[in-house]
PDB file of C-alpha atoms in Angstrom:
ATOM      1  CA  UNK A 281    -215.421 -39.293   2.526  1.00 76.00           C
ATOM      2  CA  UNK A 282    -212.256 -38.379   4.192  1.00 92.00           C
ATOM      3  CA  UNK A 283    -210.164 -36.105   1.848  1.00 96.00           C
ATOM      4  CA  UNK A 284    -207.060 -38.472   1.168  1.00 97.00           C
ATOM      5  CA  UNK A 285    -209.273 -41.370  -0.026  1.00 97.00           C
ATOM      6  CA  UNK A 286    -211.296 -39.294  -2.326  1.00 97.00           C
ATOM      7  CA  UNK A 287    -207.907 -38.321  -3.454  1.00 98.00           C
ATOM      8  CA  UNK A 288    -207.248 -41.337  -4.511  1.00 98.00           C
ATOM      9  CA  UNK A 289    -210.562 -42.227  -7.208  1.00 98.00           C
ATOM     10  CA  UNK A 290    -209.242 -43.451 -10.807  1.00 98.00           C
ATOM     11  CA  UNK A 291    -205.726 -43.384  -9.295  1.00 98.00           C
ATOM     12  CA  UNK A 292    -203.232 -46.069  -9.272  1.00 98.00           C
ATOM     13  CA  UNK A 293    -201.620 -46.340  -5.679  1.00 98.00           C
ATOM     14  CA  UNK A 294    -197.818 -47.930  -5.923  1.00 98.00           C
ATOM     15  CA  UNK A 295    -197.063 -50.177  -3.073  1.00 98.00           C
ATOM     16  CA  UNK A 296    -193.759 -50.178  -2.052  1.00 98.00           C
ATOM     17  CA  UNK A 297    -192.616 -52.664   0.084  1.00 97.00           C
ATOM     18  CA  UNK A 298    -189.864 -55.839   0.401  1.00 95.00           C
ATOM     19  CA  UNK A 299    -191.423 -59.480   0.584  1.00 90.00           C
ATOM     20  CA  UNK A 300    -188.002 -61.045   0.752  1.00 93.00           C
ATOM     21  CA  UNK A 301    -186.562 -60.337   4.150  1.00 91.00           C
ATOM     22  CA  UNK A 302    -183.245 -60.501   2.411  1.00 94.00           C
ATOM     23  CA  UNK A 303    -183.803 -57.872  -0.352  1.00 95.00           C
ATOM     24  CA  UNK A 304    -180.937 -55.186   0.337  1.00 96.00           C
ATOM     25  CA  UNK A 305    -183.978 -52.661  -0.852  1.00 97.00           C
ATOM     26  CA  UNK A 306    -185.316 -52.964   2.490  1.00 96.00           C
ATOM     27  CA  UNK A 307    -184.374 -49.874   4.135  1.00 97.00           C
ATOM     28  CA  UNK A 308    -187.214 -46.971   4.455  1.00 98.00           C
ATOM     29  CA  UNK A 309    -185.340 -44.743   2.956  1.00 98.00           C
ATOM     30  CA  UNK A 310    -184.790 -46.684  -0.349  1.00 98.00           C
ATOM     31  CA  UNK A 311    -188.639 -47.771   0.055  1.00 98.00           C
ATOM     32  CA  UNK A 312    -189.511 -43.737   0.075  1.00 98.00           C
ATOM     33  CA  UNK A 313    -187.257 -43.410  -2.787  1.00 98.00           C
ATOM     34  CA  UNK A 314    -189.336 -46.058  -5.073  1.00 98.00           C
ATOM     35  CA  UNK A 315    -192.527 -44.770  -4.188  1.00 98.00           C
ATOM     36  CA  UNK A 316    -191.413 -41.209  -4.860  1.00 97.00           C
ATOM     37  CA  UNK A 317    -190.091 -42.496  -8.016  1.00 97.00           C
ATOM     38  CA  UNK A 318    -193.089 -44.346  -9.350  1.00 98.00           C
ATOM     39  CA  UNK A 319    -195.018 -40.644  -9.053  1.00 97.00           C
ATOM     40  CA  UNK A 320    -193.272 -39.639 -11.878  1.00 97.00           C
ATOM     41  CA  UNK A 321    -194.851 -42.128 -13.771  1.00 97.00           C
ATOM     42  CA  UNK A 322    -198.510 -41.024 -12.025  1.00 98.00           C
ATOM     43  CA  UNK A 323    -198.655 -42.638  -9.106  1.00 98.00           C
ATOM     44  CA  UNK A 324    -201.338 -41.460  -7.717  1.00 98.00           C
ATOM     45  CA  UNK A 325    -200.775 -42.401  -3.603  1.00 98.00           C
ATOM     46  CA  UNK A 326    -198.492 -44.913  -1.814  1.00 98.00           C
ATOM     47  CA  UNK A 327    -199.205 -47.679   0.498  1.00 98.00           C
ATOM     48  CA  UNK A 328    -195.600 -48.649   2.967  1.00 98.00           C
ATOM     49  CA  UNK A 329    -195.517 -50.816   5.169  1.00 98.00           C
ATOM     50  CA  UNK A 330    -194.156 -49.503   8.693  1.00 98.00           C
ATOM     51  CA  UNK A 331    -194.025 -46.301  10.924  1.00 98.00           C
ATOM     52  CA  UNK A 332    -190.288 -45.450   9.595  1.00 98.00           C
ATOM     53  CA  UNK A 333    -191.006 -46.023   5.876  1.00 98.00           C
ATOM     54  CA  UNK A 334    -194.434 -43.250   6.144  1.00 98.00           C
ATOM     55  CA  UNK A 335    -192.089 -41.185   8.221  1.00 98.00           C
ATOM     56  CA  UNK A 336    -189.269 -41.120   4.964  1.00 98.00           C
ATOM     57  CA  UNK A 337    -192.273 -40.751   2.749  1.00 98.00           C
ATOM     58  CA  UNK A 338    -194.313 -38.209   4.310  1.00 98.00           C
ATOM     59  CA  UNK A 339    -191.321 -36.076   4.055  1.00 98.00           C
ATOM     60  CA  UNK A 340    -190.871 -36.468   0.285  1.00 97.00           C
ATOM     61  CA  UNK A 341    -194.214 -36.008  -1.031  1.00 98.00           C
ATOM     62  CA  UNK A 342    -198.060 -34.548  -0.929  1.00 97.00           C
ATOM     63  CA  UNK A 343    -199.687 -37.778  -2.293  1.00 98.00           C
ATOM     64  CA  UNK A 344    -202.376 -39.617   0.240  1.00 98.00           C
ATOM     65  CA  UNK A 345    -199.985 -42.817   1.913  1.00 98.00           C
ATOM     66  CA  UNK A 346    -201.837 -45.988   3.426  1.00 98.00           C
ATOM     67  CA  UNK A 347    -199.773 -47.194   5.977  1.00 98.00           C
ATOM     68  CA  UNK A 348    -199.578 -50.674   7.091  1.00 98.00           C
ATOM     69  CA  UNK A 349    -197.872 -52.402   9.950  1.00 98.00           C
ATOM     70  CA  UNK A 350    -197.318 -55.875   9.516  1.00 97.00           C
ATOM     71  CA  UNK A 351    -196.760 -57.983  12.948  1.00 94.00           C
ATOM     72  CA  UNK A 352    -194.827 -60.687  12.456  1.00 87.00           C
ATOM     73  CA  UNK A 353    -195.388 -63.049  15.291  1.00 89.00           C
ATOM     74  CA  UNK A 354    -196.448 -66.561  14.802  1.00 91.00           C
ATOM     75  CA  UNK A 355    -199.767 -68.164  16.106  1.00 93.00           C
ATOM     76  CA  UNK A 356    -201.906 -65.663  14.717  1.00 96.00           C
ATOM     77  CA  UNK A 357    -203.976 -65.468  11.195  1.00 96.00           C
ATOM     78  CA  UNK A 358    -204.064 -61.793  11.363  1.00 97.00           C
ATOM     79  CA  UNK A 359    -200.553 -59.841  10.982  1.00 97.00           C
ATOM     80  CA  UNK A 360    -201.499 -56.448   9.009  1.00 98.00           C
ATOM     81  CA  UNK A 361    -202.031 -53.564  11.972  1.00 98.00           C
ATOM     82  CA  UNK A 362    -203.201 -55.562  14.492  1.00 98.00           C
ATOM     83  CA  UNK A 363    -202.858 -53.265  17.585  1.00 98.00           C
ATOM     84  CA  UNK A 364    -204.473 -49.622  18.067  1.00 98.00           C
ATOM     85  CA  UNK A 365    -200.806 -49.217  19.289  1.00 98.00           C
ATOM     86  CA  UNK A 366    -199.930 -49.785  15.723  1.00 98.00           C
ATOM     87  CA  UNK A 367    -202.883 -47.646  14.539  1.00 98.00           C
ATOM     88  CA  UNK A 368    -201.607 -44.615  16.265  1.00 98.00           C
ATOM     89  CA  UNK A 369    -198.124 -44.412  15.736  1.00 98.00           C
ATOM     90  CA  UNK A 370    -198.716 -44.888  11.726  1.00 98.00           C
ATOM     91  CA  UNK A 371    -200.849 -41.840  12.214  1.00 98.00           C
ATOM     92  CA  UNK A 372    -198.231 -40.175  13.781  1.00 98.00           C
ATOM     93  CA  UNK A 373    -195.650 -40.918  11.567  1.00 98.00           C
ATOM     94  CA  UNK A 374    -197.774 -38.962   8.563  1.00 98.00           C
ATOM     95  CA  UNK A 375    -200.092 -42.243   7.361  1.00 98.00           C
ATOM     96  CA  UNK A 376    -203.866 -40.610   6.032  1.00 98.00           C
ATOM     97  CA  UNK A 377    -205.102 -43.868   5.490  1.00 98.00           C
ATOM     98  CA  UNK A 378    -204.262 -46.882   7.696  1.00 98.00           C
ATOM     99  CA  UNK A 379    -204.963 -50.878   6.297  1.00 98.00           C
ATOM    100  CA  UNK A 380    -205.511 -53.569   8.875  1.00 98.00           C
ATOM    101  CA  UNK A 381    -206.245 -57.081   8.010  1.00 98.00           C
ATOM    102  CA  UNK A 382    -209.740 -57.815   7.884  1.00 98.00           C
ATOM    103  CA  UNK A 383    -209.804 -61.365   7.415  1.00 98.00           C
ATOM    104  CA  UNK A 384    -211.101 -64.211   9.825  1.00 96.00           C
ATOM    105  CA  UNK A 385    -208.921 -65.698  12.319  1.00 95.00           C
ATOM    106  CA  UNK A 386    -207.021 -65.341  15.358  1.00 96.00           C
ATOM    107  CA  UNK A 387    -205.800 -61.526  16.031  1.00 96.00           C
ATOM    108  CA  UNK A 388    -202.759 -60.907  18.489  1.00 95.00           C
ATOM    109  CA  UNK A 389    -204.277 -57.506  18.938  1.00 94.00           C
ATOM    110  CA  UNK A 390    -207.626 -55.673  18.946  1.00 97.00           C
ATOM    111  CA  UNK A 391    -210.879 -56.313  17.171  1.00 98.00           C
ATOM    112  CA  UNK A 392    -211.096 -54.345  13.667  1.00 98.00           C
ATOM    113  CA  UNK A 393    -213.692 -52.777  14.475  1.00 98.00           C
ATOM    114  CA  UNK A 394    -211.580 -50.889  17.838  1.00 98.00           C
ATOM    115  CA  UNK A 395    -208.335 -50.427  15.144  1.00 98.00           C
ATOM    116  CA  UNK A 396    -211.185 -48.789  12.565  1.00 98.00           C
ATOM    117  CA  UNK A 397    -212.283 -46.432  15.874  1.00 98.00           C
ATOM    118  CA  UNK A 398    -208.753 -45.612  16.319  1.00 98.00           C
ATOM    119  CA  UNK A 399    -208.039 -44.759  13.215  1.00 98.00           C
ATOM    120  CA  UNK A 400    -211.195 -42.345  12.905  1.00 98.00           C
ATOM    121  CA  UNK A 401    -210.529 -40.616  16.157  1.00 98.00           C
ATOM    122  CA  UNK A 402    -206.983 -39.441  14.544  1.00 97.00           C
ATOM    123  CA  UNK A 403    -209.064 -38.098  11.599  1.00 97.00           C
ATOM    124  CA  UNK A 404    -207.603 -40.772   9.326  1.00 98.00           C
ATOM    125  CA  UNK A 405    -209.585 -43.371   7.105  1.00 98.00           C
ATOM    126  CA  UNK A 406    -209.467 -47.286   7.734  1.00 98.00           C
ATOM    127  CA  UNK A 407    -208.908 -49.721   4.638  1.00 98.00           C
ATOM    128  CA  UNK A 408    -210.347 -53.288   5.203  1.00 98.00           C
ATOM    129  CA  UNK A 409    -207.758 -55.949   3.348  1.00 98.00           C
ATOM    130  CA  UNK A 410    -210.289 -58.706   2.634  1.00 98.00           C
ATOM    131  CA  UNK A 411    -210.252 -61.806   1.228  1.00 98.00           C
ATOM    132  CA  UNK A 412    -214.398 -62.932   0.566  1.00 98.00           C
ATOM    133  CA  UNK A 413    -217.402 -61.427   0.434  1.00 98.00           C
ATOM    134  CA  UNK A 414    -218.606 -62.261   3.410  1.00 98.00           C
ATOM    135  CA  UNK A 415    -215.622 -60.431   5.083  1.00 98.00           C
ATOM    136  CA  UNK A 416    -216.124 -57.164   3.079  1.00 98.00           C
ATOM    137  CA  UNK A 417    -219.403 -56.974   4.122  1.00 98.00           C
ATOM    138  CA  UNK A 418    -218.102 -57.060   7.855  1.00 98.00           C
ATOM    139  CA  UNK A 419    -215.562 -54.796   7.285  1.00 98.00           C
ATOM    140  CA  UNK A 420    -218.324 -52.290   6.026  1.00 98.00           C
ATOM    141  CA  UNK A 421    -220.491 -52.816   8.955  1.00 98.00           C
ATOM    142  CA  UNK A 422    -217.477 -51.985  11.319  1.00 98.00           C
ATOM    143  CA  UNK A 423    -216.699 -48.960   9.822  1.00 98.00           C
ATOM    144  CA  UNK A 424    -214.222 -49.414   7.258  1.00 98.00           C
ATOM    145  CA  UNK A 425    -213.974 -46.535   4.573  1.00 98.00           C
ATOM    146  CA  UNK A 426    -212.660 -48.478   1.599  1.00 98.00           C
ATOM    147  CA  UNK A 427    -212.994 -52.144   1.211  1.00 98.00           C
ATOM    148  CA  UNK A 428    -209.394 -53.529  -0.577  1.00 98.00           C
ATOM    149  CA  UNK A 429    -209.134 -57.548  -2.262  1.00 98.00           C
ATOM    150  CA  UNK A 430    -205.458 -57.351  -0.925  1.00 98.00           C
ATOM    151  CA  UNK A 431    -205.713 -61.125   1.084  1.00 98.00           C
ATOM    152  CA  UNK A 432    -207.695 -62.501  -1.977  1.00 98.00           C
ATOM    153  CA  UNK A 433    -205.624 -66.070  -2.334  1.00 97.00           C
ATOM    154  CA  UNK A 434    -203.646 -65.608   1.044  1.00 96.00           C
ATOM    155  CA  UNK A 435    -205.996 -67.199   3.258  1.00 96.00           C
ATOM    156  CA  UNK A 436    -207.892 -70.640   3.625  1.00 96.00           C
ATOM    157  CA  UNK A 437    -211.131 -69.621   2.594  1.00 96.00           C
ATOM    158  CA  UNK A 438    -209.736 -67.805  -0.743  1.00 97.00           C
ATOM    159  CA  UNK A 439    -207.680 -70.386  -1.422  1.00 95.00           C
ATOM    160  CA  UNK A 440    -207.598 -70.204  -4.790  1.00 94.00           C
ATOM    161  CA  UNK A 441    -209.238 -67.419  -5.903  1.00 96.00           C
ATOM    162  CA  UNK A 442    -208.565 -65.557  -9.374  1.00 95.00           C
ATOM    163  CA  UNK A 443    -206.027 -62.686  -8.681  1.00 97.00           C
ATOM    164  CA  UNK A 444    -207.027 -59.692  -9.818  1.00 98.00           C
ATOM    165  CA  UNK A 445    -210.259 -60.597  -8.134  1.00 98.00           C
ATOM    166  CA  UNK A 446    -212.445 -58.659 -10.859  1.00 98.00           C
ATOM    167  CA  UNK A 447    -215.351 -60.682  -9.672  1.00 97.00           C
ATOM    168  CA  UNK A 448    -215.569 -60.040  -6.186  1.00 98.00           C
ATOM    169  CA  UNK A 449    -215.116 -56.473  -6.787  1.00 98.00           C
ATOM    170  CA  UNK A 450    -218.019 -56.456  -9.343  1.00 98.00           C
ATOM    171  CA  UNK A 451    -220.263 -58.353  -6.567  1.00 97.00           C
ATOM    172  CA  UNK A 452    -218.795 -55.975  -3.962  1.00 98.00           C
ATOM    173  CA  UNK A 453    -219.695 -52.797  -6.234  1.00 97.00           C
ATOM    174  CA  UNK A 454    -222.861 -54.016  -6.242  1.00 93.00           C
ATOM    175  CA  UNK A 455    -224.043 -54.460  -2.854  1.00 95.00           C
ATOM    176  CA  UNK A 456    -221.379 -52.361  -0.822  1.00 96.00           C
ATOM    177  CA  UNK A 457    -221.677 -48.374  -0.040  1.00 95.00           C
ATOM    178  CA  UNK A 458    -217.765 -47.819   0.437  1.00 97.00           C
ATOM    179  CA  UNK A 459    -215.590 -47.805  -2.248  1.00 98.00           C
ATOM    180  CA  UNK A 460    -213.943 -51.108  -3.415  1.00 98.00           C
ATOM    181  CA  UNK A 461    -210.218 -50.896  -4.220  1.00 98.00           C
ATOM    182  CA  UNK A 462    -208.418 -53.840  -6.530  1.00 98.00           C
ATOM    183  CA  UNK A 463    -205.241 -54.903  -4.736  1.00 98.00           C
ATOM    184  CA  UNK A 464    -203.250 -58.303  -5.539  1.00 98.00           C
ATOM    185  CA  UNK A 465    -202.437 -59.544  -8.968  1.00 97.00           C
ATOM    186  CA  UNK A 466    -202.303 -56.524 -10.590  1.00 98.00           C
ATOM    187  CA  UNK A 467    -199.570 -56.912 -13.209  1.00 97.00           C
ATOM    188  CA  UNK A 468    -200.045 -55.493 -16.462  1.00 97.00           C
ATOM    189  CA  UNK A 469    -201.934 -52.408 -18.477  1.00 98.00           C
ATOM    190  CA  UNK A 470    -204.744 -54.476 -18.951  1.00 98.00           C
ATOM    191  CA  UNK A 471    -205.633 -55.397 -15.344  1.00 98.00           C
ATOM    192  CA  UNK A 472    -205.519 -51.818 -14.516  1.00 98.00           C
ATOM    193  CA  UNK A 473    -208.054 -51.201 -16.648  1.00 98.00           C
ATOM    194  CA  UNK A 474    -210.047 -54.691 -16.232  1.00 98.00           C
ATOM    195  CA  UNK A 475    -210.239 -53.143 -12.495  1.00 98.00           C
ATOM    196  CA  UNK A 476    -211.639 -50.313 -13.217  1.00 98.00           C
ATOM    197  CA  UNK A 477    -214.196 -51.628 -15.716  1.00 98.00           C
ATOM    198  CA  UNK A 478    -215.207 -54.304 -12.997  1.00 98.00           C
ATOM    199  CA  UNK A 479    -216.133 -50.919 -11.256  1.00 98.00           C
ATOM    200  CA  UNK A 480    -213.135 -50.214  -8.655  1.00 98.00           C
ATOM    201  CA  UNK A 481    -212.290 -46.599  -7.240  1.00 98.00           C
ATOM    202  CA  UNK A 482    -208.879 -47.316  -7.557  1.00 98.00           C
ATOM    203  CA  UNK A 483    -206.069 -49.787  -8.198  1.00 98.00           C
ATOM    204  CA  UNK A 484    -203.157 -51.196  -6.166  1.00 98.00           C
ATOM    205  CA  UNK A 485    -199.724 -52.673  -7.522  1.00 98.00           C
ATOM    206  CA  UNK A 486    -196.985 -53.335  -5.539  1.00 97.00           C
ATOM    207  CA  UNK A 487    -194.325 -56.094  -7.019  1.00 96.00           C
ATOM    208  CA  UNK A 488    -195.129 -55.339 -10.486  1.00 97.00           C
ATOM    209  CA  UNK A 489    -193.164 -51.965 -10.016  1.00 97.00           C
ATOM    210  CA  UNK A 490    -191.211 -51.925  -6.627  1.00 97.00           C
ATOM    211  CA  UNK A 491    -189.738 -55.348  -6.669  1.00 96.00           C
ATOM    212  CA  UNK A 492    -186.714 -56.495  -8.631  1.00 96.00           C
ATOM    213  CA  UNK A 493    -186.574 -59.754  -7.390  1.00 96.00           C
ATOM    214  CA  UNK A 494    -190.553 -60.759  -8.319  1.00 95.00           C
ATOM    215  CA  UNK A 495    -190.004 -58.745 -11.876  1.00 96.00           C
ATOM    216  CA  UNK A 496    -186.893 -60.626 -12.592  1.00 96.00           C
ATOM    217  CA  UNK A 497    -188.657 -64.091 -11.714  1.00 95.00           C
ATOM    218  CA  UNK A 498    -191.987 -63.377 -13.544  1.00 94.00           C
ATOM    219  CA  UNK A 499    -189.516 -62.519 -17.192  1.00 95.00           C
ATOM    220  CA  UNK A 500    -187.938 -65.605 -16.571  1.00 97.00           C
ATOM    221  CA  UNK A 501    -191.265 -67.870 -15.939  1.00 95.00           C
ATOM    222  CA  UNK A 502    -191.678 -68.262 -20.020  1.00 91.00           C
ATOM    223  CA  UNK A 503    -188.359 -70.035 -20.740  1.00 91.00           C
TER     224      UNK A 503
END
């Protein structure tokens, strides 16, 4: 197992990142900052999304970062590192694990299994963001490292699906060799630890902790 990932077993990983093209928090250094801040709670790794947000980050700290590039043309189903382009400059910029969108649909860029090649010949691991079985199960077979739920309820055939998606990752656990990582949903104590129960190797939250605007909205849902 490549040395980052194993890094990362039992750990949660803080994602720090801006879903609201108009949050003012949007700038990689301020993105670097957050992460860097939620390890002195016990973050345990980051995953940013873009080459100038690892840069920032990979200065800052020793923890494992999964970078991400998200492509933000239209026309295509797939828009999380699409290109080996994308692969390799992420890798550059300090990323030891790269995520690319392993879903079905059309992809603006190469196949995952040539962005999982790329990422191995630069000594990095590749993290598969799935969203059903039967895609995890691909993923494996094209060389993904680590198997995340992170598209659970983004795409039409998890349309949806229970976020945290305990039971896929219990049904993954099961029949998968690569480690199984709980991304999406993951808002409270308890789903922490529900993931790990269910049998993941480590845990993902991103909004819960790194965005203002989705923490402010989900206090305000009980009135």
């Amino acid at each position: 197992m490549n040395a980052a990932l194993e890094r990362l077993k039992g750990k949660l990983v803080v994602s720090s990142q801006v879903m609201d093209p108009r949050s003012p928090l949007g700038r990689p250094d301020i993105l670097a900052m957050m992460a860097e801040a939620a390890g002195l709670g016990g973050a345990g790794g980051y995953r940013v999304d873009g080459v100038d947000v690892v840069r920032e980050l990979r200065a800052r700290t020793s923890l494992p970062i999964i970078g991400i590039a998200k492509d933000r043309r239209t026309g295509f189903d797939v828009y999380i590192t699409t290109t080996v382009a994308d692969v390799n400059a992420l890798c550059d910029a300090g990323a030891d694990i790269v995520a690319a969108q392993a879903t079905s649909g059309t992809r603006p860029g190469e196949s995952f299994a040539e962005l999982t090649a790329a990422a191995h010949a630069r000594g990095a691991a590749m993290m598969a963001d799935i969203s059903t079985f039967e895609e995890a199960i691909t993923a494996a077979e094209q060389g993904a490292d680590v198997i995340a739920t992170t598209m659970v309820g983004y795409t039409p055939q998890s349309t949806g699906a229970a976020r945290p998606a305990f039971d896929l990752v219990r049904e993954l656990v099961g029949r998968l060799d690569v480690p199984v990582i709980v991304e999406g949903g993951v808002w409270t104590p308890e789903h922490v630890a529900a993931s790990f129960a269910a049998g993941a190797f480590a845990v993902v939250s991103g909004s819960a902790i790194t965005a203002p605007d989705l923490i402010t909205k989900h206090l305000l849902s009980g009135l």
